[in-house]
Amino acid sequence: MDQIVKKKRWSFKRLALWGSGGLLLGLIAFGYLFTSGKSRVKVEGTQLVVAEIKSGLFQEFIPVNGIVLPITSIYLDAAEGGRLEEKYVEDGAFLKKGDPILRLSNTDLELSLANQETAVFNLLTQMQISRNAAQQNTIGKLNQMADVESSWQETERAYLVNKKLFDQKIIAAQEFKQSQIAYDYLRKKKRLTEQILKQDSVLTKQEHFQSSQSIQRTQNALAVMRKKVEDLTVRAPVAGQLTSLDAEIGQNKNKGERLGQIDVISGFKVRAEIDEHYISRIFPGLVAEFTFNNKKTIVKVKKVFTQVSNGKFQVDMEFPNSTPQGIRRGQTLQVRLALSDATNALLLPRGGFYQKTGGNWIFRVNKDGKTAQRVDLRIGRQNPEFYELKDGLQPGDRVIISGYESFGEVQELILNQGK
């Protein structure tokens, strides 16, 4: 008897076919969902910062901190070391040129001055004695010359008379010869005396010159010593305000040690520290500005100190016009130092997006405000407020400038504006 075999509804072949088709559909759905999740994401629009692209003046500048200083400062150093005995003024006092500030004492220096003065006095006395002796010697030679001159004149007269008488055969040859010998002797003696007197005059002048030079040198040394003692009293070299005075009675100050400074209050300058990254772009003549008492003030770079310390270098800026009223030494100013002239450009406000994109792309909000698309752009120069936009956007475009850290690599943002 034949047995009826029931036909199976789901054969293995059929199950495999349906399983393969379901797996394929699942993969397609998963791929769609995966790619869709990567290219689009919903964000809260209220948490984003949106800015509008505008056309305006762009100027590259850097913000720096400047401090107001006197236009000139004179440092006070101890010209000579010593113990501080007196202070005539206090820190902050306004002084005139030559006003005493403090007095030091130095026993060794004062003793050296006394010894120098004694040495000079002794030298002057000795030189005066030598000069008197030379004068007496010269007087003696002059007297001798006068005697020889008188004797020679008398002998010359007798010789001439005897010569005339001898020629007339009135006197003997012996008598004439004696007068001639006496005349020749005194003539030679007169010449010798004149030479001696002339040499004495030259020697006297030389000795006088040497004595004068020696006295001058000694007096100069004495003047230097006196100046050193006078320098123990420190005086104001210029008119101004005394600042940074570091001196107390009883202190010992070494030669060359800094005592304080005097600020010339005829004007002010601004000194600023700038990052060494900009050292090649800073030069005298650059213009900067700051706001003081709600008014903008212009300053210009006058001097650049190229020495770098702790990654910074210094510049001095001057006021080309009048100094603002009320400005004081030591005030700190927020200065905008321009590195270029102002030019027309598209302005993109700075924001956190730059950290993620490097300025290569940005999300632009569509006109309906519901979505934002990723667009490429090109940025030029920048300052603390704006980027100079070269390409990629137009005036009036609205872009998201807040941070992109939570967006991943999506191409489009769906902006949820909330209720």
mmCIF file with all atom_site columns, N, CA and C in Angstrom, residues 2 4 12 31 58 73 75 111 120 122 125 144 147 166-167 177 184 195 200 213 220 275 290 296 320 346 362 380 403:
data_model
loop_
_atom_site.group_PDB
_atom_site.id
_atom_site.type_symbol
_atom_site.label_atom_id
_atom_site.label_alt_id
_atom_site.label_comp_id
_atom_site.label_asym_id
_atom_site.label_entity_id
_atom_site.label_seq_id
_atom_site.pdbx_PDB_ins_code
_atom_site.Cartn_x
_atom_site.Cartn_y
_atom_site.Cartn_z
_atom_site.occupancy
_atom_site.B_iso_or_equiv
_atom_site.pdbx_formal_charge
_atom_site.auth_seq_id
_atom_site.auth_comp_id
_atom_site.auth_asym_id
_atom_site.auth_atom_id
_atom_site.pdbx_PDB_model_num
ATOM 1  N N  . ASP A 1 2   ? 0.593   2.102   -0.988 1.00 0.00 ? 2   ASP A N  1
ATOM 2  C CA . ASP A 1 2   ? 1.478   3.269   -1.088 1.00 0.00 ? 2   ASP A CA 1
ATOM 3  C C  . ASP A 1 2   ? 1.183   4.271   0.002  1.00 0.00 ? 2   ASP A C  1
ATOM 4  N N  . ILE A 1 4   ? 1.367   8.138   1.370  1.00 0.00 ? 4   ILE A N  1
ATOM 5  C CA . ILE A 1 4   ? 1.384   9.500   0.835  1.00 0.00 ? 4   ILE A CA 1
ATOM 6  C C  . ILE A 1 4   ? 2.428   10.315  1.593  1.00 0.00 ? 4   ILE A C  1
ATOM 7  N N  . PHE A 1 12  ? 15.344  23.386  1.838  1.00 0.00 ? 12  PHE A N  1
ATOM 8  C CA . PHE A 1 12  ? 16.667  23.962  2.189  1.00 0.00 ? 12  PHE A CA 1
ATOM 9  C C  . PHE A 1 12  ? 17.105  24.964  1.151  1.00 0.00 ? 12  PHE A C  1
ATOM 10 N N  . GLY A 1 31  ? 24.441  49.796  4.951  1.00 0.00 ? 31  GLY A N  1
ATOM 11 C CA . GLY A 1 31  ? 25.319  50.719  4.228  1.00 0.00 ? 31  GLY A CA 1
ATOM 12 C C  . GLY A 1 31  ? 24.678  52.074  4.050  1.00 0.00 ? 31  GLY A C  1
ATOM 13 N N  . PHE A 1 58  ? 40.540  95.708  6.055  1.00 0.00 ? 58  PHE A N  1
ATOM 14 C CA . PHE A 1 58  ? 41.311  94.728  6.820  1.00 0.00 ? 58  PHE A CA 1
ATOM 15 C C  . PHE A 1 58  ? 42.718  95.270  7.043  1.00 0.00 ? 58  PHE A C  1
ATOM 16 N N  . SER A 1 73  ? 65.796  108.366 30.971 1.00 0.00 ? 73  SER A N  1
ATOM 17 C CA . SER A 1 73  ? 66.110  108.025 32.360 1.00 0.00 ? 73  SER A CA 1
ATOM 18 C C  . SER A 1 73  ? 67.624  108.025 32.542 1.00 0.00 ? 73  SER A C  1
ATOM 19 N N  . TYR A 1 75  ? 70.679  106.974 35.031 1.00 0.00 ? 75  TYR A N  1
ATOM 20 C CA . TYR A 1 75  ? 70.974  106.108 36.163 1.00 0.00 ? 75  TYR A CA 1
ATOM 21 C C  . TYR A 1 75  ? 72.001  106.765 37.080 1.00 0.00 ? 75  TYR A C  1
ATOM 22 N N  . LEU A 1 111 ? 91.838  110.730 53.412 1.00 0.00 ? 111 LEU A N  1
ATOM 23 C CA . LEU A 1 111 ? 93.240  110.751 53.846 1.00 0.00 ? 111 LEU A CA 1
ATOM 24 C C  . LEU A 1 111 ? 94.170  110.903 52.636 1.00 0.00 ? 111 LEU A C  1
ATOM 25 N N  . VAL A 1 120 ? 101.604 118.408 47.254 1.00 0.00 ? 120 VAL A N  1
ATOM 26 C CA . VAL A 1 120 ? 101.571 119.539 46.336 1.00 0.00 ? 120 VAL A CA 1
ATOM 27 C C  . VAL A 1 120 ? 102.173 120.776 46.988 1.00 0.00 ? 120 VAL A C  1
ATOM 28 N N  . ASN A 1 122 ? 104.414 120.851 49.393 1.00 0.00 ? 122 ASN A N  1
ATOM 29 C CA . ASN A 1 122 ? 105.862 120.675 49.497 1.00 0.00 ? 122 ASN A CA 1
ATOM 30 C C  . ASN A 1 122 ? 106.548 120.879 48.143 1.00 0.00 ? 122 ASN A C  1
ATOM 31 N N  . THR A 1 125 ? 106.675 124.555 47.338 1.00 0.00 ? 125 THR A N  1
ATOM 32 C CA . THR A 1 125 ? 107.698 125.221 48.155 1.00 0.00 ? 125 THR A CA 1
ATOM 33 C C  . THR A 1 125 ? 109.097 124.959 47.601 1.00 0.00 ? 125 THR A C  1
ATOM 34 N N  . GLN A 1 144 ? 128.279 140.082 36.842 1.00 0.00 ? 144 GLN A N  1
ATOM 35 C CA . GLN A 1 144 ? 129.591 139.765 36.267 1.00 0.00 ? 144 GLN A CA 1
ATOM 36 C C  . GLN A 1 144 ? 129.703 140.307 34.846 1.00 0.00 ? 144 GLN A C  1
ATOM 37 N N  . ASP A 1 147 ? 130.346 144.003 34.970 1.00 0.00 ? 147 ASP A N  1
ATOM 38 C CA . ASP A 1 147 ? 131.735 144.322 35.314 1.00 0.00 ? 147 ASP A CA 1
ATOM 39 C C  . ASP A 1 147 ? 132.651 144.115 34.103 1.00 0.00 ? 147 ASP A C  1
ATOM 40 N N  . PHE A 1 166 ? 151.058 155.378 19.275 1.00 0.00 ? 166 PHE A N  1
ATOM 41 C CA . PHE A 1 166 ? 152.123 154.535 18.745 1.00 0.00 ? 166 PHE A CA 1
ATOM 42 C C  . PHE A 1 166 ? 152.337 154.824 17.262 1.00 0.00 ? 166 PHE A C  1
ATOM 43 N N  . ASP A 1 167 ? 151.209 155.032 16.559 1.00 0.00 ? 167 ASP A N  1
ATOM 44 C CA . ASP A 1 167 ? 151.342 155.346 15.140 1.00 0.00 ? 167 ASP A CA 1
ATOM 45 C C  . ASP A 1 167 ? 152.087 156.673 14.933 1.00 0.00 ? 167 ASP A C  1
ATOM 46 N N  . LYS A 1 177 ? 151.924 147.400 23.205 1.00 0.00 ? 177 LYS A N  1
ATOM 47 C CA . LYS A 1 177 ? 151.658 145.956 23.211 1.00 0.00 ? 177 LYS A CA 1
ATOM 48 C C  . LYS A 1 177 ? 150.889 145.541 24.456 1.00 0.00 ? 177 LYS A C  1
ATOM 49 N N  . ASP A 1 184 ? 142.566 142.540 24.040 1.00 0.00 ? 184 ASP A N  1
ATOM 50 C CA . ASP A 1 184 ? 142.168 141.248 23.482 1.00 0.00 ? 184 ASP A CA 1
ATOM 51 C C  . ASP A 1 184 ? 141.617 140.317 24.567 1.00 0.00 ? 184 ASP A C  1
ATOM 52 N N  . GLN A 1 195 ? 128.146 134.275 26.283 1.00 0.00 ? 195 GLN A N  1
ATOM 53 C CA . GLN A 1 195 ? 127.713 132.911 26.015 1.00 0.00 ? 195 GLN A CA 1
ATOM 54 C C  . GLN A 1 195 ? 127.185 132.224 27.284 1.00 0.00 ? 195 GLN A C  1
ATOM 55 N N  . ASP A 1 200 ? 122.725 130.263 30.364 1.00 0.00 ? 200 ASP A N  1
ATOM 56 C CA . ASP A 1 200 ? 121.993 130.328 31.635 1.00 0.00 ? 200 ASP A CA 1
ATOM 57 C C  . ASP A 1 200 ? 120.529 130.691 31.391 1.00 0.00 ? 200 ASP A C  1
ATOM 58 N N  . GLN A 1 213 ? 105.363 122.291 34.167 1.00 0.00 ? 213 GLN A N  1
ATOM 59 C CA . GLN A 1 213 ? 104.705 121.040 33.793 1.00 0.00 ? 213 GLN A CA 1
ATOM 60 C C  . GLN A 1 213 ? 104.503 120.138 35.000 1.00 0.00 ? 213 GLN A C  1
ATOM 61 N N  . ASN A 1 220 ? 96.754  118.744 38.643 1.00 0.00 ? 220 ASN A N  1
ATOM 62 C CA . ASN A 1 220 ? 95.710  117.942 38.000 1.00 0.00 ? 220 ASN A CA 1
ATOM 63 C C  . ASN A 1 220 ? 95.372  116.712 38.837 1.00 0.00 ? 220 ASN A C  1
ATOM 64 N N  . ASP A 1 275 ? 56.484  89.119  20.728 1.00 0.00 ? 275 ASP A N  1
ATOM 65 C CA . ASP A 1 275 ? 56.958  87.761  20.490 1.00 0.00 ? 275 ASP A CA 1
ATOM 66 C C  . ASP A 1 275 ? 58.022  87.760  19.390 1.00 0.00 ? 275 ASP A C  1
ATOM 67 N N  . PHE A 1 290 ? 46.250  103.057 20.671 1.00 0.00 ? 290 PHE A N  1
ATOM 68 C CA . PHE A 1 290 ? 45.612  102.553 21.883 1.00 0.00 ? 290 PHE A CA 1
ATOM 69 C C  . PHE A 1 290 ? 44.536  103.544 22.294 1.00 0.00 ? 290 PHE A C  1
ATOM 70 N N  . LYS A 1 296 ? 41.283  107.614 20.974 1.00 0.00 ? 296 LYS A N  1
ATOM 71 C CA . LYS A 1 296 ? 42.352  106.864 20.322 1.00 0.00 ? 296 LYS A CA 1
ATOM 72 C C  . LYS A 1 296 ? 43.607  107.732 20.216 1.00 0.00 ? 296 LYS A C  1
ATOM 73 N N  . PRO A 1 320 ? 53.945  110.892 18.281 1.00 0.00 ? 320 PRO A N  1
ATOM 74 C CA . PRO A 1 320 ? 54.236  111.881 17.236 1.00 0.00 ? 320 PRO A CA 1
ATOM 75 C C  . PRO A 1 320 ? 53.486  113.191 17.457 1.00 0.00 ? 320 PRO A C  1
ATOM 76 N N  . LEU A 1 346 ? 37.256  90.802  2.041  1.00 0.00 ? 346 LEU A N  1
ATOM 77 C CA . LEU A 1 346 ? 36.154  90.081  2.666  1.00 0.00 ? 346 LEU A CA 1
ATOM 78 C C  . LEU A 1 346 ? 36.599  89.661  4.057  1.00 0.00 ? 346 LEU A C  1
ATOM 79 N N  . ILE A 1 362 ? 34.585  75.327  5.663  1.00 0.00 ? 362 ILE A N  1
ATOM 80 C CA . ILE A 1 362 ? 33.680  75.855  6.681  1.00 0.00 ? 362 ILE A CA 1
ATOM 81 C C  . ILE A 1 362 ? 32.257  75.448  6.318  1.00 0.00 ? 362 ILE A C  1
ATOM 82 N N  . GLY A 1 380 ? 43.700  84.265  3.749  1.00 0.00 ? 380 GLY A N  1
ATOM 83 C CA . GLY A 1 380 ? 44.992  84.942  3.622  1.00 0.00 ? 380 GLY A CA 1
ATOM 84 C C  . GLY A 1 380 ? 45.539  85.349  4.981  1.00 0.00 ? 380 GLY A C  1
ATOM 85 N N  . GLY A 1 403 ? 33.149  75.937  17.278 1.00 0.00 ? 403 GLY A N  1
ATOM 86 C CA . GLY A 1 403 ? 33.964  74.743  17.151 1.00 0.00 ? 403 GLY A CA 1
ATOM 87 C C  . GLY A 1 403 ? 33.262  73.597  16.448 1.00 0.00 ? 403 GLY A C  1
#
